[in-house]
Tab-separated table of C-alpha atoms in Angstrom:
chain	number	residue	atom	x	y	z
A	1	MET	CA	-88.935	32.670	52.270
A	2	PHE	CA	-91.733	30.840	50.233
A	3	ASN	CA	-92.638	28.665	52.404
A	4	HIS	CA	-94.216	31.802	54.365
A	5	THR	CA	-95.976	33.112	51.486
A	6	ASN	CA	-99.093	33.304	49.964
A	7	PRO	CA	-98.934	31.217	46.750
A	8	ILE	CA	-100.465	33.937	44.942
A	9	ILE	CA	-97.586	36.505	45.678
A	10	ILE	CA	-95.194	33.106	44.779
A	11	GLY	CA	-97.038	32.717	41.626
A	12	LEU	CA	-96.728	36.865	40.576
A	13	ILE	CA	-92.561	36.529	41.986
A	14	ILE	CA	-91.767	33.712	39.396
A	15	SER	CA	-94.171	35.302	36.263
A	16	ALA	CA	-92.150	38.479	36.221
A	17	LEU	CA	-88.715	36.394	36.877
A	18	ALA	CA	-89.678	33.999	33.870
A	19	ALA	CA	-91.082	37.131	31.615
A	20	ALA	CA	-88.142	39.152	32.449
A	21	ALA	CA	-85.897	36.178	31.525
A	22	MET	CA	-87.813	35.854	28.168
A	23	SER	CA	-87.554	39.805	27.924
A	24	THR	CA	-83.402	39.769	27.913
A	25	LEU	CA	-82.686	36.706	26.449
A	26	ASP	CA	-85.015	37.014	23.211
A	27	SER	CA	-82.971	39.998	22.533
A	28	THR	CA	-79.225	38.244	23.179
A	29	TYR	CA	-80.751	35.599	21.259
A	30	ASN	CA	-81.676	38.236	18.194
A	31	SER	CA	-78.426	40.543	18.456
A	32	MET	CA	-76.041	37.763	18.789
A	33	ALA	CA	-78.065	36.070	15.656
A	34	THR	CA	-77.740	39.413	13.429
A	35	VAL	CA	-74.551	39.682	14.258
A	36	ALA	CA	-72.987	36.669	13.052
A	37	THR	CA	-75.422	36.352	9.795
A	38	PHE	CA	-74.663	40.549	8.728
A	39	ASP	CA	-71.118	41.412	9.895
A	40	ILE	CA	-69.406	37.705	9.726
A	41	TYR	CA	-71.916	35.254	7.381
A	42	LYS	CA	-73.219	38.041	4.699
A	43	ARG	CA	-69.704	39.860	4.370
A	44	PHE	CA	-66.890	37.666	4.358
A	45	ILE	CA	-68.522	34.202	3.762
A	46	LYS	CA	-71.570	34.142	1.404
A	47	THR	CA	-71.863	38.458	0.003
A	48	ASP	CA	-74.435	37.727	-3.135
A	49	ALA	CA	-76.890	35.847	-1.386
A	50	GLU	CA	-80.812	36.789	-1.842
A	51	ASP	CA	-82.654	38.278	1.392
A	52	ALA	CA	-84.348	35.276	1.930
A	53	HIS	CA	-81.241	32.877	2.689
A	54	TYR	CA	-79.787	35.742	4.806
A	55	GLU	CA	-83.461	35.639	7.095
A	56	SER	CA	-83.168	31.674	7.210
A	57	THR	CA	-79.193	31.598	8.470
A	58	ALA	CA	-80.116	34.346	11.103
A	59	ARG	CA	-83.156	31.965	12.497
A	60	LYS	CA	-80.293	28.934	12.779
A	61	MET	CA	-77.983	31.138	14.284
A	62	SER	CA	-80.159	32.209	17.113
A	63	LEU	CA	-80.344	28.216	17.463
A	64	VAL	CA	-76.393	28.551	17.785
A	65	ALA	CA	-76.418	31.568	19.940
A	66	ALA	CA	-79.380	30.104	22.175
A	67	ALA	CA	-77.122	26.696	22.894
A	68	SER	CA	-73.967	29.219	23.234
A	69	VAL	CA	-75.813	31.126	26.045
A	70	VAL	CA	-78.036	28.184	28.065
A	71	VAL	CA	-75.504	25.663	27.674
A	72	PRO	CA	-72.742	27.467	29.446
A	73	ALA	CA	-75.520	28.719	32.022
A	74	ILE	CA	-76.046	25.027	32.991
A	75	LEU	CA	-72.352	23.812	33.639
A	76	ALA	CA	-71.609	26.880	35.304
A	77	VAL	CA	-74.172	25.953	37.770
A	78	SER	CA	-72.950	26.090	41.493
A	79	ASN	CA	-73.730	27.317	45.266
A	80	GLU	CA	-72.849	30.459	44.951
A	81	SER	CA	-75.213	33.734	44.512
A	82	VAL	CA	-76.850	33.793	41.018
A	83	LEU	CA	-76.438	37.716	41.348
A	84	LYS	CA	-72.425	37.675	42.118
A	85	THR	CA	-72.340	35.400	39.228
A	86	ILE	CA	-74.170	37.287	36.923
A	87	ALA	CA	-72.419	40.217	38.027
A	88	SER	CA	-68.936	39.466	37.893
A	89	LEU	CA	-69.369	37.929	34.174
A	90	THR	CA	-70.808	40.872	33.015
A	91	SER	CA	-68.390	43.660	34.541
A	92	ILE	CA	-66.005	42.033	32.191
A	93	PHE	CA	-67.907	43.927	29.272
A	94	VAL	CA	-69.587	46.993	31.203
A	95	GLY	CA	-65.499	48.316	30.892
A	96	ILE	CA	-65.309	48.095	27.179
A	97	ARG	CA	-68.763	49.147	26.197
A	98	LEU	CA	-68.987	52.203	28.579
A	99	GLY	CA	-65.517	53.069	27.556
A	100	SER	CA	-66.934	53.292	24.291
A	101	PHE	CA	-69.115	55.563	25.095
A	102	VAL	CA	-66.953	57.706	27.201
A	103	LEU	CA	-64.190	58.067	24.345
A	104	GLY	CA	-66.775	58.748	21.957
A	105	ILE	CA	-68.340	61.500	23.253
A	106	ALA	CA	-65.506	63.517	25.069
A	107	SER	CA	-62.523	62.761	22.051
A	108	LYS	CA	-62.583	63.724	18.349
A	109	LYS	CA	-59.719	61.703	17.476
A	110	ALA	CA	-61.219	58.029	18.852
A	111	ASN	CA	-61.525	55.317	16.087
A	112	GLU	CA	-62.232	51.467	14.956
A	113	LYS	CA	-58.340	50.795	15.928
A	114	GLY	CA	-58.097	52.567	19.290
A	115	ILE	CA	-61.723	50.956	20.312
A	116	ILE	CA	-60.435	47.277	18.631
A	117	LEU	CA	-57.451	47.461	20.676
A	118	GLY	CA	-58.465	49.483	24.016
A	119	SER	CA	-60.993	46.112	23.765
A	120	ILE	CA	-59.211	43.780	23.765
A	121	VAL	CA	-56.539	44.540	27.151
A	122	SER	CA	-59.630	46.089	29.135
A	123	MET	CA	-60.250	42.280	28.953
A	124	VAL	CA	-57.159	41.363	29.512
A	125	ALA	CA	-56.610	43.815	32.500
A	126	VAL	CA	-59.890	42.469	33.882
A	127	PHE	CA	-59.181	38.478	33.546
A	128	ALA	CA	-55.795	39.777	35.084
A	129	ALA	CA	-57.609	40.969	37.854
A	130	LYS	CA	-59.842	38.364	38.033
A	131	GLY	CA	-56.624	36.116	38.493
A	132	MET	CA	-55.288	38.575	41.343
A	133	ASP	CA	-58.169	37.648	43.405
A	134	ILE	CA	-59.739	41.157	43.256
A	135	ALA	CA	-63.008	41.646	43.696
A	136	TRP	CA	-64.877	41.753	41.122
A	137	PRO	CA	-66.836	45.095	41.277
A	138	TRP	CA	-63.633	46.358	40.525
A	139	PHE	CA	-63.591	44.841	38.003
A	140	ALA	CA	-65.732	47.577	35.864
A	141	PRO	CA	-63.308	50.495	36.955
A	142	ILE	CA	-60.567	48.454	35.970
A	143	GLY	CA	-61.853	47.817	32.999
A	144	THR	CA	-62.877	51.676	31.935
A	145	LEU	CA	-59.946	53.391	33.113
A	146	VAL	CA	-57.590	50.803	30.775
A	147	PHE	CA	-59.626	50.783	27.852
A	148	LEU	CA	-59.859	54.884	28.000
A	149	VAL	CA	-56.069	55.016	28.391
A	150	VAL	CA	-55.509	52.580	25.494
A	151	GLY	CA	-58.135	53.978	23.101
A	152	LEU	CA	-57.203	56.639	23.361
A	153	ALA	CA	-53.210	56.222	23.242
A	154	ALA	CA	-53.818	53.883	19.577
A	155	SER	CA	-56.322	56.447	18.454
A	156	TYR	CA	-53.562	58.973	18.612
A	157	LYS	CA	-50.850	57.163	16.968
A	158	TRP	CA	-52.224	54.203	14.498
A	159	GLY	CA	-55.847	55.092	13.577
A	160	GLU	CA	-57.611	58.372	11.852
A	161	VAL	CA	-60.929	59.729	11.273
A	162	THR	CA	-62.822	60.429	7.488
A	163	PRO	CA	-64.694	63.931	7.115
A	164	GLU	CA	-67.455	61.488	7.134
A	165	GLN	CA	-66.949	60.282	10.457
A	166	LEU	CA	-66.288	63.779	11.812
A	167	ASP	CA	-69.714	65.217	11.024
A	168	PHE	CA	-71.409	61.905	12.067
A	169	ILE	CA	-69.835	63.025	15.389
A	170	HIS	CA	-71.055	66.770	15.144
A	171	LYS	CA	-74.281	65.189	15.084
A	172	GLN	CA	-74.846	63.371	17.734
A	173	LYS	CA	-73.934	66.292	19.850
A	174	HIS	CA	-77.673	66.710	20.252
A	175	LEU	CA	-76.976	63.489	22.690
A	176	ILE	CA	-75.736	65.565	25.626
A	177	ALA	CA	-78.273	68.499	25.107
A	178	LYS	CA	-79.555	69.702	27.600
A	179	PRO	CA	-82.680	68.017	29.420
A	180	LYS	CA	-86.252	69.160	28.940
A	181	ALA	CA	-89.354	69.170	31.323
A	182	SER	CA	-90.492	66.024	30.141
A	183	HIS	CA	-86.886	64.393	31.433
A	184	TYR	CA	-87.176	65.732	34.516
A	185	GLY	CA	-90.030	64.038	34.863
A	186	LEU	CA	-89.144	60.862	34.658
A	187	PHE	CA	-87.087	61.310	37.578
A	188	VAL	CA	-90.197	62.781	39.380
A	189	PHE	CA	-91.762	59.480	38.765
A	190	ALA	CA	-88.617	57.215	39.489
A	191	ALA	CA	-89.057	58.616	42.891
A	192	PHE	CA	-91.927	58.234	43.480
A	193	THR	CA	-92.092	54.562	42.151
A	194	VAL	CA	-89.398	53.984	44.424
A	195	VAL	CA	-91.254	56.134	47.513
A	196	ILE	CA	-94.811	53.458	46.822
A	197	CYS	CA	-92.539	50.699	46.672
A	198	LEU	CA	-91.891	51.812	50.182
A	199	TYR	CA	-95.049	50.946	51.043
A	200	ILE	CA	-97.544	48.828	48.923
A	201	PRO	CA	-95.587	45.440	49.672
A	202	ASP	CA	-96.530	45.577	53.612
A	203	TRP	CA	-100.242	46.717	52.304
A	204	LEU	CA	-100.149	43.864	50.141
A	205	GLY	CA	-99.231	41.433	52.676
A	206	SER	CA	-101.411	42.380	55.220
A	207	VAL	CA	-104.021	41.946	52.332
A	208	LEU	CA	-103.227	38.769	51.243
A	209	LEU	CA	-101.776	36.986	54.192
């Protein structure tokens, strides 16, 4: 395709891809470094250091996070579709994220033990499905269903919800409140954008080519 496209269009596409990749990766690095520093290092290793020490540690953890993401990506380069590879990998964790949200919203009994056990069993189920050569689009539904069943059962049997957590759940009900007029405006804007995108490429191509 690039052999028959105006160089300006190629430059715009590459710039957009680079910007999207940078935006995604820096958020990933920051998230991984924050979790490693404050949830693990500060909590279990060095609990009484100054803030400057934790900031320095977080910067170093960002480099470790970058290496842990970039190096496996380079080693995993193959002739398969990039979209298929990314989707098959991310779908392993989609069930955990979606299941956590649904379980937290739908059940007042959901707790940490249920979430942890559900996450572990969900990942095992997805890897088992992968080993049985089940198509990757099924990973997310399988992971979500297993997470909900195991997480809910474990929450009822072993976990407990404190009054503080129940109060927090009650305060989150506004998240599923009835949409306002401005929210419907977003749908209108999205539809308008889709319609415009159907015509702009042809018009822009006829002007530049």
